[in-house]
GROMACS .gro file of C-alpha atoms in nm:
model
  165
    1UNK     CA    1  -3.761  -2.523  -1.166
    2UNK     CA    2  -3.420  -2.497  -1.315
    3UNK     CA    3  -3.363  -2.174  -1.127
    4UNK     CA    4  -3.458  -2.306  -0.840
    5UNK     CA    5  -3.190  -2.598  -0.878
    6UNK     CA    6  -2.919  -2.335  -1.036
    7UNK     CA    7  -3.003  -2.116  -0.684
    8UNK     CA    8  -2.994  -2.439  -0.443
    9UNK     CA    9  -2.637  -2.508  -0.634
   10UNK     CA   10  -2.495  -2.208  -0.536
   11UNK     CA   11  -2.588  -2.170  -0.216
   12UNK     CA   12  -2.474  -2.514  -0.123
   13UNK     CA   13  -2.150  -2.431  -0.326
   14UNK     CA   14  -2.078  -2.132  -0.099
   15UNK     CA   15  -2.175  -2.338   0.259
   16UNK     CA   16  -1.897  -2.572   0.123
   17UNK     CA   17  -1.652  -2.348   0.077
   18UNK     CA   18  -1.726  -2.167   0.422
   19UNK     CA   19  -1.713  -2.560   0.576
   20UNK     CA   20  -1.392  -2.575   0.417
   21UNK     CA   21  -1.290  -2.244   0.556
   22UNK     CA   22  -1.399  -2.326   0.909
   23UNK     CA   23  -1.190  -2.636   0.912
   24UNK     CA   24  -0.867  -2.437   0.806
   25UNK     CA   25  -0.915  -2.217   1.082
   26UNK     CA   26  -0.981  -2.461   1.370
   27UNK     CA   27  -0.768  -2.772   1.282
   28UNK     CA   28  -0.432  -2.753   1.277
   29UNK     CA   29  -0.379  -2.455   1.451
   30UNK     CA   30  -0.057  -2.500   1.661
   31UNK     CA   31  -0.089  -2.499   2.015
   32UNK     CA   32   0.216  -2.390   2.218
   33UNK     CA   33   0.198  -2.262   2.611
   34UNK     CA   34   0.465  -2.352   2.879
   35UNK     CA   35   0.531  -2.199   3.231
   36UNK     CA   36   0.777  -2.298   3.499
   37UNK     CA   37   0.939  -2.211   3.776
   38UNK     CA   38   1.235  -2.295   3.975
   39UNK     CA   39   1.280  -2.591   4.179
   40UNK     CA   40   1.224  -2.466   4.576
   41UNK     CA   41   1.646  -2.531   4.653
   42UNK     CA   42   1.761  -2.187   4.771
   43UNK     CA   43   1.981  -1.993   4.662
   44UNK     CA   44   2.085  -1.995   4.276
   45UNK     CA   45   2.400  -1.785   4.210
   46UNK     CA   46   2.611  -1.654   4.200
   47UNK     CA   47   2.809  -1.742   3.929
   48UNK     CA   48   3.103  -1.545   3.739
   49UNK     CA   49   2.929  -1.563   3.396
   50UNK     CA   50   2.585  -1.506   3.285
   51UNK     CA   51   2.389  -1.818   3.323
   52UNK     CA   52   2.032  -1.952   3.189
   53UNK     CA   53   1.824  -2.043   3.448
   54UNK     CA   54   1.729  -2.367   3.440
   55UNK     CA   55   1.287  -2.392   3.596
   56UNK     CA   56   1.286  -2.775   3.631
   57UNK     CA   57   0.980  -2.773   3.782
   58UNK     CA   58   0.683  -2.709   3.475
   59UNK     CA   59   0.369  -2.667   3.526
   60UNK     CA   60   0.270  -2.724   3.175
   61UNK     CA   61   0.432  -2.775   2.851
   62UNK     CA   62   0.212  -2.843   2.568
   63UNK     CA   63   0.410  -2.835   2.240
   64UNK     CA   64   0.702  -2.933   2.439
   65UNK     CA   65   0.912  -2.625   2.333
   66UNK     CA   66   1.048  -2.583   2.677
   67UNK     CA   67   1.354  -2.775   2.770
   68UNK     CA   68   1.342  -2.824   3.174
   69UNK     CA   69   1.726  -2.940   3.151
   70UNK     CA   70   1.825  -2.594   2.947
   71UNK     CA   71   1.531  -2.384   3.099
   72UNK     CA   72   1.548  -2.278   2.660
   73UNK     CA   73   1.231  -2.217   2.481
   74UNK     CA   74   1.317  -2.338   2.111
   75UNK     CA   75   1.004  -2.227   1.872
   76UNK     CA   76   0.885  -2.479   1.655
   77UNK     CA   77   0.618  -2.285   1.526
   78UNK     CA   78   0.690  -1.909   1.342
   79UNK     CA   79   0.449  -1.636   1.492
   80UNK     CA   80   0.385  -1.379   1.772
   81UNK     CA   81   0.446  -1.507   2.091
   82UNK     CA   82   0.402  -1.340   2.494
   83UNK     CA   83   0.646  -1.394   2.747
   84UNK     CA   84   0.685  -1.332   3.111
   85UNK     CA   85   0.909  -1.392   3.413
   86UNK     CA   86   0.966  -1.326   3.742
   87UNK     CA   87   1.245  -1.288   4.024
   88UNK     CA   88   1.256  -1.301   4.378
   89UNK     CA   89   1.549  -1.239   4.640
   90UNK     CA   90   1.540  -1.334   5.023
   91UNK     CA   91   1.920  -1.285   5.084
   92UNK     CA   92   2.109  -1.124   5.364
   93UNK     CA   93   2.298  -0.924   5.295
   94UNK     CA   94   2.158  -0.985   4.953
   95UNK     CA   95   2.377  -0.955   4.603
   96UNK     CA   96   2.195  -0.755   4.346
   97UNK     CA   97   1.976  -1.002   4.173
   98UNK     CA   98   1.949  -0.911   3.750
   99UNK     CA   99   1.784  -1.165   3.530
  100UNK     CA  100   1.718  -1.056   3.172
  101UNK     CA  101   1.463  -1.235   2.947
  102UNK     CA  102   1.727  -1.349   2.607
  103UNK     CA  103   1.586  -1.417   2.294
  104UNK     CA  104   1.872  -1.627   2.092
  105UNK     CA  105   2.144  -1.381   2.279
  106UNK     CA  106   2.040  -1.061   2.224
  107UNK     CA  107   1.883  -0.901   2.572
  108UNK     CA  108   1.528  -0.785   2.556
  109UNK     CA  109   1.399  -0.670   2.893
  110UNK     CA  110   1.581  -0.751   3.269
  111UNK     CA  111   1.444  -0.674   3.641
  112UNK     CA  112   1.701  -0.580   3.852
  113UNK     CA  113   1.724  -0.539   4.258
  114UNK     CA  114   1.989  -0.394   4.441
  115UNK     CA  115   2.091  -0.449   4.786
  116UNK     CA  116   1.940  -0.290   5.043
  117UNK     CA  117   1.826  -0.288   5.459
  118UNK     CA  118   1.520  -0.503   5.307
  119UNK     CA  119   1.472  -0.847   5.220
  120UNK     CA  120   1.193  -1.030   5.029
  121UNK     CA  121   1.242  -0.844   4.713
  122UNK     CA  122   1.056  -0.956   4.358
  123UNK     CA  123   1.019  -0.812   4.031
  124UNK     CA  124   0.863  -0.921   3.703
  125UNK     CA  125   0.833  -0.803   3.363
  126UNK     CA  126   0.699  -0.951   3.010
  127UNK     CA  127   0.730  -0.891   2.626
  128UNK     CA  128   0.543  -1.014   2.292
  129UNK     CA  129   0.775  -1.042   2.060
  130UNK     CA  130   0.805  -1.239   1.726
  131UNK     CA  131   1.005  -1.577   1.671
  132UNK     CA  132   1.073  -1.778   1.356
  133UNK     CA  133   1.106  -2.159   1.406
  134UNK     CA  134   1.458  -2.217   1.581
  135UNK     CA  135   1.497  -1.928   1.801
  136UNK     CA  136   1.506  -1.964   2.121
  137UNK     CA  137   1.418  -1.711   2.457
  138UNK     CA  138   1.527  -1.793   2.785
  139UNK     CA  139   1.625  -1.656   3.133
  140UNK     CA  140   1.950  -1.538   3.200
  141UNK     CA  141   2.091  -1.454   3.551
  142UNK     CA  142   2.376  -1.210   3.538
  143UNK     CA  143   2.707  -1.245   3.611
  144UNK     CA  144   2.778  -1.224   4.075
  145UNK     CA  145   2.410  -1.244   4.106
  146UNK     CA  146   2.159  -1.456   4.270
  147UNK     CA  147   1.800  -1.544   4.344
  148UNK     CA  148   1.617  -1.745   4.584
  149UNK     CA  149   1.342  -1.950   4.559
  150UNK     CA  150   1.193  -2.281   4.780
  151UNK     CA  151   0.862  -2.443   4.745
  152UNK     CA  152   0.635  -2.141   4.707
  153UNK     CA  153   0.795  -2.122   4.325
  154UNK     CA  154   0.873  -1.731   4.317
  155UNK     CA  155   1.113  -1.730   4.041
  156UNK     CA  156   0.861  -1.837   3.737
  157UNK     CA  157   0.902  -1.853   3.341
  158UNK     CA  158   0.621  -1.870   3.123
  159UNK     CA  159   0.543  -1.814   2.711
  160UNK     CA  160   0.257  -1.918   2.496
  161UNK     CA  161   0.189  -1.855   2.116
  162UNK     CA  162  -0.003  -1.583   1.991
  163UNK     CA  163  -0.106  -1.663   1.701
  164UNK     CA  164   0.127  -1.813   1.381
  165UNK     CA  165   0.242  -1.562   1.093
   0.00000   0.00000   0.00000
């Protein structure tokens, strides 16, 4: 009988700890996901210097890491993270449209169109890259350039956490 009890200890000692290991890895893991895209008012750009673009309206911000008013993604949370952005031009005679993706203000990937015949024009591109609480990614249009965008919301901005490190 007191084996029995010693063996019934155990095993109830190990489905507490694997309770207690469950809970760690389900609560309190940080949620953070935004996208966003430009409000539908024409042209933006050009301007002489490089400029964030500011996508006012959001579609979802849970964490609230993206500023609308900045168009800046500040990470509260430390981990791996995926971004991804778009760009669309309907000018004529259309400037080259460059927007790079910024993380603090170091350029990490851009789409770029130049000026041609066509119109209608879009590009995207995406990274996962890692952030430490504080830095901050954003879209940058580049200096003389432009985009376009009305209610159909081409120009779009969007990041969500990985997973925390």
């Amino acid at each position: 009988m007191e084996q029995r009890i010693t063996s019934l200890e155990t095993r109830l000692e190990n489905a507490e700890k694997e309770v207690q290991e469950l809970r760690r890895l389900t609560q309190g893991t940080p949620r953070v996901a935004f996208s966003a895209a430009l409000p539908g008012s024409g042209n933006t750009g050009p301007f002489t210097t490089a400029t964030p673009l500011t996508y006012k309206k959001v579609f979802s911000n849970t964490g609230n890491c993206y500023n609308p008013s900045t168009g800046i993604f500040t990470a509260t949370v430390s981990g791996m993270y995926f971004f991804r952005f778009s760009m669309f031009n309907n000018m004529t005679p259309a400037p080259n449209s460059v927007v790079s993706l910024m993380k603090n203000s170091e350029r990490l990937t851009s789409v770029w169109d130049t000026a041609a015949t066509d119109i209608h024009d879009s590009g995207s591109n995406a990274v996962v890259i890692s952030l430490k609480v504080g830095d901050n990614v954003y879209v940058q249009l580049e200096p003389n350039r432009a985009v376009y965008d009305d209610g159909m919301h081409y120009n779009t901005f969007s990041g969500f956490l990985l997973f925390p490190m």
